[in-house]
XYZ file of C-alpha atoms in Angstrom:
518
model
C 77.450 76.016 138.786
C 79.219 73.085 137.347
C 82.121 70.755 138.164
C 85.431 71.213 136.462
C 86.587 68.611 133.955
C 89.252 66.102 135.201
C 91.966 67.677 133.106
C 91.384 71.113 134.661
C 91.289 69.651 138.145
C 94.545 67.839 137.457
C 96.224 71.087 136.370
C 95.052 72.808 139.644
C 96.144 69.852 141.701
C 99.588 69.788 140.066
C 99.992 73.540 140.765
C 98.978 73.144 144.454
C 101.238 70.094 144.849
C 104.090 72.025 143.277
C 103.752 74.904 145.815
C 103.731 72.395 148.708
C 106.847 70.690 147.275
C 108.569 74.082 147.217
C 107.889 74.348 150.894
C 109.408 70.883 151.449
C 112.424 71.761 149.405
C 113.280 74.943 151.314
C 112.475 73.253 154.659
C 115.865 71.544 154.435
C 117.581 74.865 154.915
C 114.970 76.425 157.122
C 116.455 75.452 160.507
C 116.872 78.886 162.152
C 114.756 81.849 162.877
C 117.143 84.042 160.922
C 116.515 81.966 157.836
C 112.814 81.697 158.439
C 112.452 85.487 158.629
C 115.391 86.829 156.554
C 116.572 83.879 154.354
C 119.937 84.825 155.835
C 120.152 87.790 153.426
C 120.649 85.544 150.428
C 117.936 86.569 147.922
C 118.805 88.436 144.739
C 117.102 91.828 144.222
C 115.207 90.786 141.060
C 113.540 87.923 142.921
C 112.554 90.263 145.766
C 111.073 92.680 143.289
C 109.003 89.928 141.657
C 107.954 88.864 145.107
C 106.769 92.320 146.116
C 104.955 92.604 142.757
C 103.207 89.299 143.423
C 102.160 90.428 146.873
C 100.705 93.661 145.396
C 99.008 91.688 142.603
C 96.619 89.749 144.888
C 93.256 88.223 144.148
C 91.872 91.689 145.093
C 93.558 92.838 141.916
C 92.756 89.789 139.818
C 89.049 89.819 140.707
C 88.424 93.135 142.413
C 89.930 95.387 139.794
C 88.089 93.921 136.786
C 84.920 93.957 138.946
C 85.543 97.595 139.837
C 86.134 98.531 136.197
C 83.047 96.605 135.140
C 80.804 98.336 137.652
C 82.386 101.774 137.345
C 85.388 103.140 135.473
C 89.180 103.355 135.712
C 89.163 105.691 138.688
C 90.894 103.108 140.889
C 93.851 102.998 138.408
C 94.959 106.349 139.881
C 96.128 104.217 142.875
C 98.780 102.666 140.637
C 99.766 106.072 139.206
C 100.668 107.153 142.765
C 103.181 104.328 143.246
C 106.331 105.803 141.662
C 106.398 108.789 144.059
C 105.973 106.513 147.119
C 108.618 104.195 145.698
C 111.052 107.091 145.357
C 110.625 108.068 148.999
C 110.988 104.468 150.111
C 114.087 103.610 148.091
C 115.838 106.848 149.069
C 114.967 107.004 152.767
C 113.182 103.879 154.176
C 115.367 101.085 152.756
C 118.668 102.582 154.004
C 117.013 103.289 157.333
C 115.809 99.685 157.954
C 118.911 98.089 156.582
C 121.058 100.203 158.953
C 118.957 99.325 162.014
C 119.307 95.626 161.326
C 115.997 95.017 163.162
C 113.798 92.418 161.414
C 110.640 94.102 162.793
C 109.481 97.331 161.240
C 108.167 98.457 164.625
C 111.203 98.055 167.009
C 112.286 101.561 166.073
C 109.091 103.033 167.360
C 109.862 101.773 170.842
C 113.368 103.303 170.656
C 111.793 106.636 169.706
C 108.645 106.887 171.833
C 108.448 103.836 174.138
C 106.829 100.365 174.224
C 103.252 101.745 173.712
C 104.154 103.103 170.243
C 105.551 99.771 169.163
C 102.593 97.823 170.474
C 100.105 100.231 168.885
C 101.788 99.841 165.462
C 101.912 96.066 165.833
C 98.188 95.894 166.642
C 97.363 98.072 163.619
C 99.521 95.923 161.351
C 98.031 92.675 162.512
C 94.467 94.022 162.005
C 95.470 95.218 158.596
C 96.857 91.765 157.771
C 93.594 90.038 158.860
C 91.576 92.463 156.704
C 93.934 91.818 153.750
C 94.030 88.027 154.097
C 90.261 87.841 154.707
C 89.522 89.795 151.523
C 91.853 87.582 149.581
C 90.530 84.311 150.985
C 87.092 85.619 149.974
C 88.429 86.310 146.429
C 89.639 82.677 146.145
C 86.254 81.320 147.302
C 84.344 83.653 144.967
C 86.094 82.219 141.955
C 86.019 78.557 142.898
C 82.420 78.641 144.033
C 81.475 79.734 140.497
C 83.369 76.846 139.118
C 82.401 74.062 141.518
C 79.248 75.143 143.418
C 80.861 74.140 146.721
C 80.258 76.484 149.794
C 82.720 79.350 149.984
C 83.598 78.517 153.646
C 84.664 75.040 152.657
C 86.818 76.346 149.772
C 88.611 78.823 152.064
C 89.496 76.048 154.545
C 90.824 73.692 151.969
C 92.898 76.289 150.185
C 94.059 77.773 153.464
C 95.503 74.491 154.622
C 97.586 74.261 151.411
C 99.003 77.751 151.927
C 99.749 77.146 155.562
C 101.735 73.929 154.793
C 104.282 75.533 152.426
C 104.547 78.743 154.426
C 105.281 76.941 157.647
C 107.771 74.547 156.019
C 109.777 76.948 153.853
C 109.733 80.297 155.698
C 110.302 83.575 153.817
C 112.610 81.923 151.262
C 109.815 79.622 150.095
C 107.356 82.546 150.135
C 109.619 84.647 147.899
C 110.489 81.995 145.409
C 106.952 80.699 145.108
C 105.869 84.319 144.531
C 108.326 84.590 141.698
C 106.582 81.731 139.957
C 103.182 82.912 140.954
C 103.890 86.423 139.630
C 104.597 84.955 136.200
C 101.606 82.617 136.247
C 99.029 85.160 137.139
C 100.336 87.782 134.689
C 100.112 85.231 131.831
C 96.674 84.186 133.033
C 95.467 87.766 132.828
C 96.808 88.191 129.259
C 95.110 84.967 128.295
C 91.755 86.115 129.691
C 91.983 89.436 127.817
C 92.681 87.594 124.559
C 89.754 85.245 125.050
C 87.371 88.135 125.751
C 88.579 90.047 122.615
C 88.415 86.855 120.505
C 84.780 86.250 121.571
C 83.715 89.841 121.208
C 81.878 90.754 117.937
C 83.897 93.582 116.453
C 86.957 92.906 118.689
C 88.871 95.741 120.224
C 87.078 98.495 118.278
C 83.723 97.453 119.731
C 85.077 97.248 123.212
C 86.449 100.823 122.910
C 83.225 102.074 121.357
C 81.035 100.599 124.133
C 83.515 101.648 126.829
C 83.518 105.306 125.627
C 79.787 105.380 125.407
C 79.501 104.236 129.047
C 82.312 106.386 130.402
C 84.329 103.256 131.274
C 87.825 104.765 130.745
C 87.378 107.744 133.018
C 89.958 108.308 135.786
C 87.282 110.234 137.788
C 86.591 113.878 138.026
C 89.568 116.223 138.167
C 87.688 118.769 140.276
C 89.176 119.327 143.696
C 86.299 117.425 145.262
C 87.201 115.364 148.354
C 83.626 114.241 149.082
C 83.570 111.612 146.274
C 86.054 109.256 144.622
C 87.709 111.968 142.518
C 91.078 111.644 140.819
C 92.720 113.611 143.659
C 91.128 111.540 146.407
C 92.481 108.266 144.910
C 95.883 109.842 144.251
C 96.268 111.012 147.821
C 94.909 107.699 149.139
C 97.245 105.663 146.875
C 100.288 107.725 147.849
C 99.671 107.369 151.653
C 98.763 103.644 151.373
C 101.856 102.947 149.206
C 103.989 104.960 151.589
C 102.676 102.807 154.380
C 103.213 99.639 152.358
C 106.890 100.478 151.585
C 107.680 102.154 154.893
C 105.602 100.433 157.619
C 104.238 97.194 156.323
C 106.222 94.286 157.706
C 105.514 92.327 154.510
C 107.782 94.735 152.590
C 110.241 95.829 155.251
C 111.056 92.158 155.965
C 111.964 91.670 152.322
C 114.512 94.494 152.491
C 116.516 92.338 154.963
C 116.441 89.314 152.657
C 118.408 91.148 149.973
C 122.169 90.715 149.641
C 122.831 94.505 149.590
C 120.945 97.755 150.230
C 121.237 98.641 146.557
C 119.469 95.436 145.576
C 116.765 96.049 148.171
C 116.143 99.503 146.696
C 116.113 98.243 143.148
C 113.515 95.566 144.086
C 111.015 98.355 144.910
C 111.491 99.957 141.441
C 111.187 96.577 139.669
C 107.879 96.030 141.440
C 106.574 99.436 140.334
C 107.718 99.011 136.697
C 105.834 95.693 136.540
C 102.783 96.484 138.624
C 101.632 99.702 136.987
C 101.193 98.201 133.434
C 99.946 94.969 134.995
C 97.167 96.792 136.903
C 96.241 98.625 133.712
C 95.825 95.206 132.113
C 93.187 94.276 134.738
C 91.344 97.459 134.203
C 91.257 96.672 130.503
C 89.828 93.247 131.250
C 87.056 94.828 133.346
C 86.101 97.176 130.516
C 86.324 94.398 127.930
C 84.019 92.249 130.129
C 81.525 95.103 130.359
C 81.411 95.328 126.588
C 81.098 91.559 126.235
C 78.240 91.332 128.715
C 76.537 94.323 127.145
C 76.130 92.364 123.903
C 75.242 89.194 125.771
C 72.562 90.425 128.317
C 71.379 86.904 129.046
C 74.559 86.310 131.043
C 73.971 89.487 133.025
C 70.565 88.145 134.139
C 72.150 85.014 135.396
C 74.593 87.034 137.579
C 71.833 89.216 138.926
C 69.903 86.198 140.015
C 72.930 84.728 141.714
C 73.607 87.901 143.737
C 69.993 88.273 144.678
C 69.895 84.732 146.052
C 73.040 85.424 148.155
C 71.632 88.602 149.661
C 68.189 87.363 150.423
C 67.362 85.083 153.430
C 67.187 81.290 152.821
C 63.734 80.360 151.618
C 62.994 83.552 149.691
C 60.436 83.155 146.897
C 61.255 83.320 143.237
C 59.301 86.569 142.972
C 61.385 88.102 145.714
C 64.572 87.012 143.959
C 63.541 88.496 140.669
C 62.430 91.731 142.291
C 65.752 92.283 143.955
C 67.632 91.171 140.834
C 65.833 93.867 138.809
C 67.258 96.597 141.094
C 70.889 95.537 140.918
C 73.439 97.563 138.983
C 76.773 96.464 137.463
C 78.590 97.630 140.634
C 76.546 95.055 142.586
C 77.673 92.000 140.588
C 80.994 93.154 139.131
C 83.104 90.768 141.224
C 81.169 87.765 139.861
C 81.738 88.549 136.175
C 85.287 87.200 135.879
C 84.448 83.821 137.517
C 81.309 83.566 135.357
C 83.222 84.237 132.214
C 85.718 81.586 133.166
C 82.930 79.047 133.664
C 81.075 79.745 130.445
C 83.616 80.802 127.895
C 87.071 79.539 128.691
C 87.754 76.232 126.902
C 88.489 73.005 128.792
C 92.162 72.748 129.682
C 92.667 76.495 129.952
C 90.247 76.872 132.881
C 92.707 74.954 135.088
C 95.522 77.350 134.108
C 93.344 80.389 134.758
C 92.187 79.075 138.191
C 95.896 78.399 139.008
C 96.573 82.011 138.098
C 93.852 83.218 140.478
C 95.171 80.899 143.190
C 98.712 82.331 142.540
C 97.323 85.817 143.048
C 95.783 84.873 146.334
C 98.402 82.531 147.710
C 101.326 84.914 147.201
C 99.796 87.679 149.358
C 98.358 85.357 152.012
C 101.637 83.415 152.444
C 103.669 86.647 152.877
C 101.010 87.971 155.265
C 101.206 84.782 157.380
C 105.069 84.916 157.543
C 105.175 88.673 158.296
C 102.451 88.366 161.041
C 104.238 85.435 162.627
C 107.503 87.389 162.573
C 105.951 90.425 164.237
C 104.184 88.303 166.857
C 107.391 86.470 167.711
C 109.633 89.619 167.939
C 107.243 92.334 169.015
C 104.863 90.471 171.332
C 106.213 87.072 172.524
C 109.842 88.087 173.022
C 109.063 91.631 174.106
C 106.375 90.743 176.749
C 106.670 87.095 177.591
C 110.118 85.519 177.150
C 113.066 87.650 176.087
C 115.577 84.770 176.668
C 113.779 82.330 174.340
C 115.893 79.622 172.776
C 116.270 79.119 168.972
C 114.124 75.954 169.148
C 111.399 77.728 171.017
C 111.553 80.660 168.592
C 110.945 78.327 165.682
C 108.035 76.720 167.500
C 106.442 80.200 168.050
C 106.992 81.144 164.411
C 105.405 77.963 163.128
C 102.490 78.145 165.542
C 101.848 81.801 164.848
C 101.871 81.143 161.109
C 99.205 78.528 161.463
C 97.080 80.718 163.846
C 97.202 83.800 161.618
C 96.325 81.633 158.623
C 93.226 80.361 160.418
C 92.237 83.862 161.592
C 92.594 85.053 157.946
C 90.231 82.294 156.791
C 87.726 83.386 159.526
C 87.919 86.964 158.316
C 87.265 85.770 154.718
C 84.206 83.789 155.790
C 82.885 86.933 157.586
C 83.193 88.880 154.312
C 80.879 86.626 152.281
C 78.191 88.762 150.655
C 80.065 91.985 150.464
C 79.418 94.254 147.483
C 83.014 94.835 146.340
C 86.164 93.133 147.515
C 88.319 96.124 146.545
C 86.099 98.620 148.389
C 86.188 96.522 151.597
C 89.977 96.102 151.523
C 90.583 99.820 150.743
C 88.337 100.987 153.548
C 89.698 98.604 156.210
C 93.378 99.159 155.248
C 92.859 102.946 155.274
C 91.442 102.844 158.846
C 94.144 100.579 160.315
C 97.155 102.064 158.428
C 96.465 105.748 159.127
C 97.576 105.739 162.751
C 100.776 103.860 162.440
C 101.963 105.765 159.334
C 101.474 109.061 161.067
C 103.313 107.899 164.122
C 106.154 106.489 162.055
C 106.547 109.745 160.080
C 106.546 111.775 163.239
C 109.423 109.679 164.619
C 111.259 109.514 161.340
C 111.063 113.193 160.339
C 110.588 115.191 163.557
C 113.772 114.285 165.501
C 112.860 116.639 168.376
C 109.467 115.075 169.115
C 109.300 113.176 172.386
C 107.075 110.563 174.009
C 104.488 112.976 175.431
C 103.934 114.723 172.043
C 103.650 111.373 170.297
C 101.099 110.013 172.752
C 98.877 113.079 172.605
C 99.135 113.298 168.811
C 98.258 109.632 168.425
C 95.226 109.927 170.682
C 93.944 112.971 168.737
C 94.624 111.111 165.473
C 92.751 108.000 166.591
C 89.721 110.143 167.685
C 89.726 111.796 164.184
C 89.980 108.364 162.526
C 87.034 107.000 164.631
C 84.953 110.099 163.832
C 85.651 109.866 160.096
C 84.910 106.149 160.055
C 81.704 106.010 162.114
C 80.141 109.450 161.861
C 78.435 108.724 158.470
C 76.121 106.464 160.561
C 74.724 109.456 162.346
C 71.252 110.716 161.374
C 68.547 113.064 162.445
C 69.570 115.869 164.755
C 73.242 114.709 164.822
C 73.534 114.521 161.072
C 75.508 117.782 160.940
C 78.379 115.962 162.747
C 78.862 113.461 159.871
C 82.282 113.318 158.113
C 81.736 115.114 154.717
C 84.866 113.574 153.116
C 85.086 110.390 151.105
C 86.102 107.379 153.196
C 89.371 106.975 151.310
C 90.463 110.228 152.846
C 90.597 108.611 156.303
C 94.226 107.514 155.935
C 95.274 110.955 154.504
C 93.582 113.006 157.240
C 94.446 110.493 160.043
C 98.151 110.370 159.113
C 98.459 114.190 158.651
C 96.626 114.755 161.952
C 99.073 112.647 163.986
C 102.117 114.019 162.222
C 101.198 117.697 162.191
C 99.773 117.744 165.788
C 102.987 116.035 166.960
C 105.164 118.656 165.172
C 103.003 121.484 166.541
C 103.177 120.245 170.124
C 106.943 119.797 169.854
C 107.288 123.362 168.624
C 105.134 124.655 171.535
C 107.184 122.681 174.064
C 110.454 124.084 172.736
C 109.131 127.685 172.721
C 107.942 127.336 176.372
C 111.374 126.116 177.407
């Protein structure tokens, strides 16, 4: 642990101040709920595409992906490979659908199709997903800055969260999008800089990294066997397709951006711009993880430091040095992978560049958190407050609700991040939680979108069955002893796949049975 030099602190402070000033700049125009949530449909498609890219490229990517590649291989990159197919579906079907409805909320249509319960259920799933996402990203911020400063992770989350809340409340979705454009550029350049510094400090350069990576199976995409009990190529491909389908089709973060575009064509093109940038960018982060593995393989003394740090975090306060060393000796690269990037920054990045790299990581986190806050506030205002409490709310009251909800969801996200301190892998936690929460609402959405004959009763029964399947798949691995045979045999990333298909197929089957009976 060490304190940053004044110059690096100044760079970070200037960046944070710049983001807040952007919020103040756009607050001049941010006088209506339409502008706060849609930017009055004035944003060019390229800016929206960069914004969506910046939301995808969160601190989970910046820290979690290199950590994942360091501790394992490139299996998680298959998630990115699945994006083009999901983007094709979204640009062809979802964008025109949402633009034609004109509804700012992604979930209003569910009430029109199946009733208020469907809308409320999807909103609850979305808000839980957002808390999981924001929590994991707040945790990513704190993980990096703790390595640099030694301050408690909780304190770091609170300070950074306040900065994010200020510019999000002030500027609305327009400030979110334009800050994300800047943040997308900063964090991409930061990643390129990190990879260059690793290669520059590696004896033998790129050839040594490739040689060590091949020897340790670091470039594998996972087994191509049709094995759904482990993280195979096909499991991640299916998981990625369904999650990205949910992102582009049901996630308020993205649906809301479709309404900020000037035309439907620009809204569709923004999705493809995001994909064309994100896929190679994610590959860059996997390359960083493999390069770090090679670097730390030839510098084992740094690995011991990381093991000691993780052991201290996992053991109770007051543990002896012998206990710390005993636990540290059992740790594998997967246990400390998320700490490698921050450690490299502390020890090997020159003074002056550290501030830029930290700003890049903050960019990665702030872009996703700010959009999550704005989207959550929008959903709360439209789908909960106006729907159940005051439908005749004035414009002034609407702005008050939007601002208040933004602050509240920001604080809840910080709380979720504090609760995640000590987890093994940021990426694993986020993937598992998002798969659980997203499965139900995606299945329900597809049932309403594709099966035009399905009615309320089929949707309710299909959703109940789907939820029971999701609960079983999620919690049955905890069963032991005589009930062990009831455990879910599939990999946990299959939860969203099976849960979504269960709701959709059961709904279609029930609809077919009803029509035959009649």
